[in-house]
Coordinates of C-alpha atoms in Angstrom, one line a residue:
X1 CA -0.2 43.7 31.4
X2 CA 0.0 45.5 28.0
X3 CA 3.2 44.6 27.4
X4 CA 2.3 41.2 27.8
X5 CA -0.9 41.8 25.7
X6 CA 1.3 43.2 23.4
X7 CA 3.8 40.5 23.0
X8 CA 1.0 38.1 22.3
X9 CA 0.0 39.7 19.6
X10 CA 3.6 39.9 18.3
X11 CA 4.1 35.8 18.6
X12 CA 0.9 35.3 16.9
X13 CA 1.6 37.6 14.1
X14 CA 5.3 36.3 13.3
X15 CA 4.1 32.5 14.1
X16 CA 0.9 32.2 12.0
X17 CA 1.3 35.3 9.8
X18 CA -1.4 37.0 7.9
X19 CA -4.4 34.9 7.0
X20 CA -4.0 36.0 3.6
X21 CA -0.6 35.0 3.3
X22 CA -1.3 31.1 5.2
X23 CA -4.2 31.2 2.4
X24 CA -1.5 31.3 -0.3
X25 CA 0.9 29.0 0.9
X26 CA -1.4 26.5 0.8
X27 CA -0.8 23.9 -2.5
X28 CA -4.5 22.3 -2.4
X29 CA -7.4 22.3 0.8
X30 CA -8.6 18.9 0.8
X31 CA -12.1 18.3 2.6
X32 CA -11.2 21.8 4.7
X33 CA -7.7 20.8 5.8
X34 CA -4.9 22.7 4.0
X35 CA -1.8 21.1 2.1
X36 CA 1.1 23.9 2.6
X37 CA 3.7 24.0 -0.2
X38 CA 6.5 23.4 2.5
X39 CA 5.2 19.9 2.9
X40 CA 5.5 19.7 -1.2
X41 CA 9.5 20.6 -0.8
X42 CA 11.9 18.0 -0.6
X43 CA 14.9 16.3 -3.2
X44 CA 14.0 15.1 -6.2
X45 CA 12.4 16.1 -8.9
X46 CA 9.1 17.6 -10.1
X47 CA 7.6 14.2 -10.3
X48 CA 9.1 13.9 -7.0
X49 CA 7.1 16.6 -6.0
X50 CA 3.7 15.7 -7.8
X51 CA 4.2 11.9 -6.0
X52 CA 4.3 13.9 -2.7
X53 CA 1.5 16.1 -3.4
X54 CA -0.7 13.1 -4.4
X55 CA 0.4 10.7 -1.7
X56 CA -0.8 13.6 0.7
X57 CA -4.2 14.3 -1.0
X58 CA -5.0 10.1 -1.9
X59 CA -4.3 9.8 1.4
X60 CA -7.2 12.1 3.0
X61 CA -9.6 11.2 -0.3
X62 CA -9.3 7.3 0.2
X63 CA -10.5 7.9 3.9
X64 CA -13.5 10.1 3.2
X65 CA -14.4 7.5 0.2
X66 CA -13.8 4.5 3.1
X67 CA -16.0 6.4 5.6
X68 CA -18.9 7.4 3.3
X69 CA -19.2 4.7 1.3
X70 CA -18.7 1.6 4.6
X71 CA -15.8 0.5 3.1
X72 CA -14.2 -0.1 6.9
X73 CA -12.6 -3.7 7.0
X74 CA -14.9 -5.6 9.3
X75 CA -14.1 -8.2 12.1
X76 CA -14.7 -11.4 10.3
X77 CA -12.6 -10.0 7.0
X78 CA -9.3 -9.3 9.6
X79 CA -9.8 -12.8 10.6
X80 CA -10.3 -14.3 7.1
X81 CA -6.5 -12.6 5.9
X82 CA -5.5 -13.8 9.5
X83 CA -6.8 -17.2 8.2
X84 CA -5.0 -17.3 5.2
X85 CA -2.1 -15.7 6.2
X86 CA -1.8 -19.0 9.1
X87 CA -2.4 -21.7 6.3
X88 CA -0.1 -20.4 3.9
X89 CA 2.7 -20.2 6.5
X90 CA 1.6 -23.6 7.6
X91 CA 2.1 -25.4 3.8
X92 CA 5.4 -22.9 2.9
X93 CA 7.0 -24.3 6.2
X94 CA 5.6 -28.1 5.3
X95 CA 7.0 -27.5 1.6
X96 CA 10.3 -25.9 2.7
X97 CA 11.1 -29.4 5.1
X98 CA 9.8 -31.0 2.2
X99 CA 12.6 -29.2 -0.4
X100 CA 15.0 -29.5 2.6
X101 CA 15.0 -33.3 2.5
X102 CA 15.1 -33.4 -1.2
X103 CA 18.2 -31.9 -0.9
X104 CA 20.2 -33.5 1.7
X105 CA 19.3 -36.7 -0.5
X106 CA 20.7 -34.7 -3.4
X107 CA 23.9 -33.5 -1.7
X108 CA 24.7 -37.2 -0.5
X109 CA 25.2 -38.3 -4.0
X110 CA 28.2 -38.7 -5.0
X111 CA 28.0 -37.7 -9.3
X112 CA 27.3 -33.7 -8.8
X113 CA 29.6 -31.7 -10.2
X114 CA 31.0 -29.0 -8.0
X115 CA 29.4 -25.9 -10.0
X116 CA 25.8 -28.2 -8.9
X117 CA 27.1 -28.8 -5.5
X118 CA 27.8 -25.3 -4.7
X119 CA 24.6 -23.9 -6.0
X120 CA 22.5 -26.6 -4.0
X121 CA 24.9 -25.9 -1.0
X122 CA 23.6 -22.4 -1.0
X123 CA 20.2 -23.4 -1.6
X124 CA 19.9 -25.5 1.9
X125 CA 21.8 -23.2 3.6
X126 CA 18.9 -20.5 3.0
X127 CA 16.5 -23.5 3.8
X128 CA 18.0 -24.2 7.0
X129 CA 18.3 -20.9 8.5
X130 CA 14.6 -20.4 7.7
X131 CA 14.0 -24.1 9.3
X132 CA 15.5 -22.2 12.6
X133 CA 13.8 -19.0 12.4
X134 CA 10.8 -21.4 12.5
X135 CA 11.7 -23.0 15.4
X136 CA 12.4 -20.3 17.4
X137 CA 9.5 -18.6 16.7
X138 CA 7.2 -21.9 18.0
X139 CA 4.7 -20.7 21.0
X140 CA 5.1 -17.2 20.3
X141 CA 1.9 -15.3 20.9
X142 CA 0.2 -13.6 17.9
X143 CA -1.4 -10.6 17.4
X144 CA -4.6 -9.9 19.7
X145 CA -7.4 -8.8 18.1
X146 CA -6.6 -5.1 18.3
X147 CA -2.9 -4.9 17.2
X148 CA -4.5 -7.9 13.9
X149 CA -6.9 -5.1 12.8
X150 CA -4.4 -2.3 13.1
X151 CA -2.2 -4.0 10.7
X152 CA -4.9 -6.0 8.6
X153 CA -7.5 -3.1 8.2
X154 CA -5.3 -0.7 5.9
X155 CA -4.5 -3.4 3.7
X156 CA -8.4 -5.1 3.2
X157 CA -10.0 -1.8 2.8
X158 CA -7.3 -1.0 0.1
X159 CA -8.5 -3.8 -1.9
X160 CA -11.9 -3.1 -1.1
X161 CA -11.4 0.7 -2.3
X162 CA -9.7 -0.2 -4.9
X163 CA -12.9 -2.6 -6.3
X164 CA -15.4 0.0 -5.3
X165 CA -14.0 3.0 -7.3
X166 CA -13.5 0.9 -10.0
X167 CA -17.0 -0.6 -9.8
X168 CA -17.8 3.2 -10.1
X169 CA -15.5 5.1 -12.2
X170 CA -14.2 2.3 -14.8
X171 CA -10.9 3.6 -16.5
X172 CA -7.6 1.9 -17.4
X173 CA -6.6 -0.3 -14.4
X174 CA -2.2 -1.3 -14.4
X175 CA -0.8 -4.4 -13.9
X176 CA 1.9 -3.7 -10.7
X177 CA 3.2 -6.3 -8.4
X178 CA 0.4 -5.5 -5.9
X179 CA -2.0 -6.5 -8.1
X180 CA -4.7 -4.5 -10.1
X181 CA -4.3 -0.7 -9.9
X182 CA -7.0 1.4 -11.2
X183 CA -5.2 4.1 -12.3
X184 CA -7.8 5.7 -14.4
X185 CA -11.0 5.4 -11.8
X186 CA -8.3 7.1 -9.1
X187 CA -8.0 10.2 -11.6
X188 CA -11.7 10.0 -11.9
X189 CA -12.5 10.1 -8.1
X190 CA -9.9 13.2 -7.8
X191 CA -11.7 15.2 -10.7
X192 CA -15.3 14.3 -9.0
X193 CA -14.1 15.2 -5.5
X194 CA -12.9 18.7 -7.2
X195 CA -16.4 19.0 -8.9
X196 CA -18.0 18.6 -5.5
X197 CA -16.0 21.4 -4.3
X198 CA -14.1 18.9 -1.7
X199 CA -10.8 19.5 -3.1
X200 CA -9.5 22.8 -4.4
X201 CA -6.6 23.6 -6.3
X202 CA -4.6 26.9 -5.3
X203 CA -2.1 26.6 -8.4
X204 CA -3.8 25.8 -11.7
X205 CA -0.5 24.9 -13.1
X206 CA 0.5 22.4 -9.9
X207 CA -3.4 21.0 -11.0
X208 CA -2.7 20.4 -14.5
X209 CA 0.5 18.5 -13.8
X210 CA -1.1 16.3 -11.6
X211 CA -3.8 15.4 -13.8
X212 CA -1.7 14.9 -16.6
X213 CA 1.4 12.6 -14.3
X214 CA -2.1 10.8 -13.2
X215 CA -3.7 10.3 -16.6
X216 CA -0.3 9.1 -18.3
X217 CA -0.8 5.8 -19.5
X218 CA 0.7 2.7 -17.0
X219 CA 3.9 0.3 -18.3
X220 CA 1.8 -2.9 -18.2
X221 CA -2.6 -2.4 -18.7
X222 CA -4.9 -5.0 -17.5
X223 CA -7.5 -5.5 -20.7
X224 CA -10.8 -4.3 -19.7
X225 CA -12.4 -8.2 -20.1
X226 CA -9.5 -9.5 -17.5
X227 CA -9.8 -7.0 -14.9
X228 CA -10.1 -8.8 -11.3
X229 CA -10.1 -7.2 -8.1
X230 CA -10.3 -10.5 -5.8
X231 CA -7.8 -9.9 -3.0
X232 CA -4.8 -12.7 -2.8
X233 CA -6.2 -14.3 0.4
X234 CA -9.5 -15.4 -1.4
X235 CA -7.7 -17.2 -4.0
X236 CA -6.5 -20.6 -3.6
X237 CA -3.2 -20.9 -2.1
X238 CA -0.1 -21.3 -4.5
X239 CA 2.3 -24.4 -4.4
X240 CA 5.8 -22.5 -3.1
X241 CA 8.0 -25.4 -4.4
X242 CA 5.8 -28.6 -5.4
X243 CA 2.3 -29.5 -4.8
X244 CA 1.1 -30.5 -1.6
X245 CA 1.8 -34.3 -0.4
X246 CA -1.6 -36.5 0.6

């Protein structure tokens, strides 16, 4: 029995180590839950490494900021992205036929050179494969309600935390292929949440170089008068390839 006892002890000790030691290995505690400097390692570089240590602390600060501020993407917001999501597949695949025809016509005349031909040869080619992976998705059943929100919810209350910090922090927002980032209200919400004592820093120099790879000024800034943080699927639908038919 006391070896047993004894071997317990021995497991725990190797396994979990001193608690002074799993204090210090820890990068940053983030509303009580540790980030270990193991789960900072990995190829790259140091930016590599500051990417990874913010991706892990955004990730637990954006849910707090969800949770306390009721940020949660609702029922009838899934089913609005559902919405637009249905009617922009419906006009691309109308506008896509549409295109498809145009070129057929195009291809049956007899003047196009064959650099032309080629290109509009590839052109319906892509067209027509799409036109099948259509088809053979007809009467497939959706998403239920559960599986929508599980894919829909992470993405509205993006947008929505994205507006909300903004709305309270200001700062530079970047222009990225997502749409509006704000950069500068992100930094912001990191620096309060460290005032508030819900994030601590273990290594003052791992602290500054996040702040400063956070503060460094974006390729492409949205002017302060232009900023706009309406999601995509309450704008008006784009025309893919030429306006909609009557």
């Amino acid at each position: 029995m006391k070896l047993r006892h004894a071997l317990v002890i021995l497991f725990a000790a190797i396994t979990l180590g001193p608690l002074s030691t799993r204090g210090a290995e820890n990068a940053v505690t983030i509303l009580g839950e540790g980030i270990s400097r193991s789960e900072l390692a990995g190829p790259g570089t140091k930016a590599a490494e500051l990417k990874r240590l913010f991706d892990l602390v955004w990730r637990r600060a954006a849910r707090h900021y969800v949770e306390h501020n009721g940020l949660d993407a609702t029922a009838g917001e899934v089913a609005e992205l559902a919405t637009y999501h249905r009617e922009f597949e419906r006009k691309d695949r109308a506008q896509r036929a549409r295109k498809l025809e145009e070129l057929n016509q195009r291809l049956a005349a007899l003047d196009l050179d064959a650099k032309q031909r080629e290109w509009l040869e590839e052109f319906r080619a892509v067209l027509t494969r799409l036109a099948r992976h259509d088809a053979s998705n007809e009467g497939l059943t959706g998403p239920d309600a559960e599986e929508q929100a599980a894919l829909s919810g992470p993405w509205i209350e993006f947008w929505k935390t994205n507006r909300a910090i903004y709305e309270q922090y200001g700062g530079v927002v970047a222009l990225t292929r997502f749409g509006p980032d704000p950069q500068g209200a992100r930094l912001a919400l990191i620096e309060d949440y460290e005032r508030q004592g819900l994030i601590r820093f273990h290594d003052a120099g791992l602290r500054e170089r996040l702040l400063a790879w956070l503060a460094a000024p974006p390729p492409l800034v949205i002017p302060p008068g232009e900023v706009d943080f309406t999601p995509y699927w309450r704008r008006p639908i784009p025309p893919s390839y030429f306006p909609d038919e009557k």
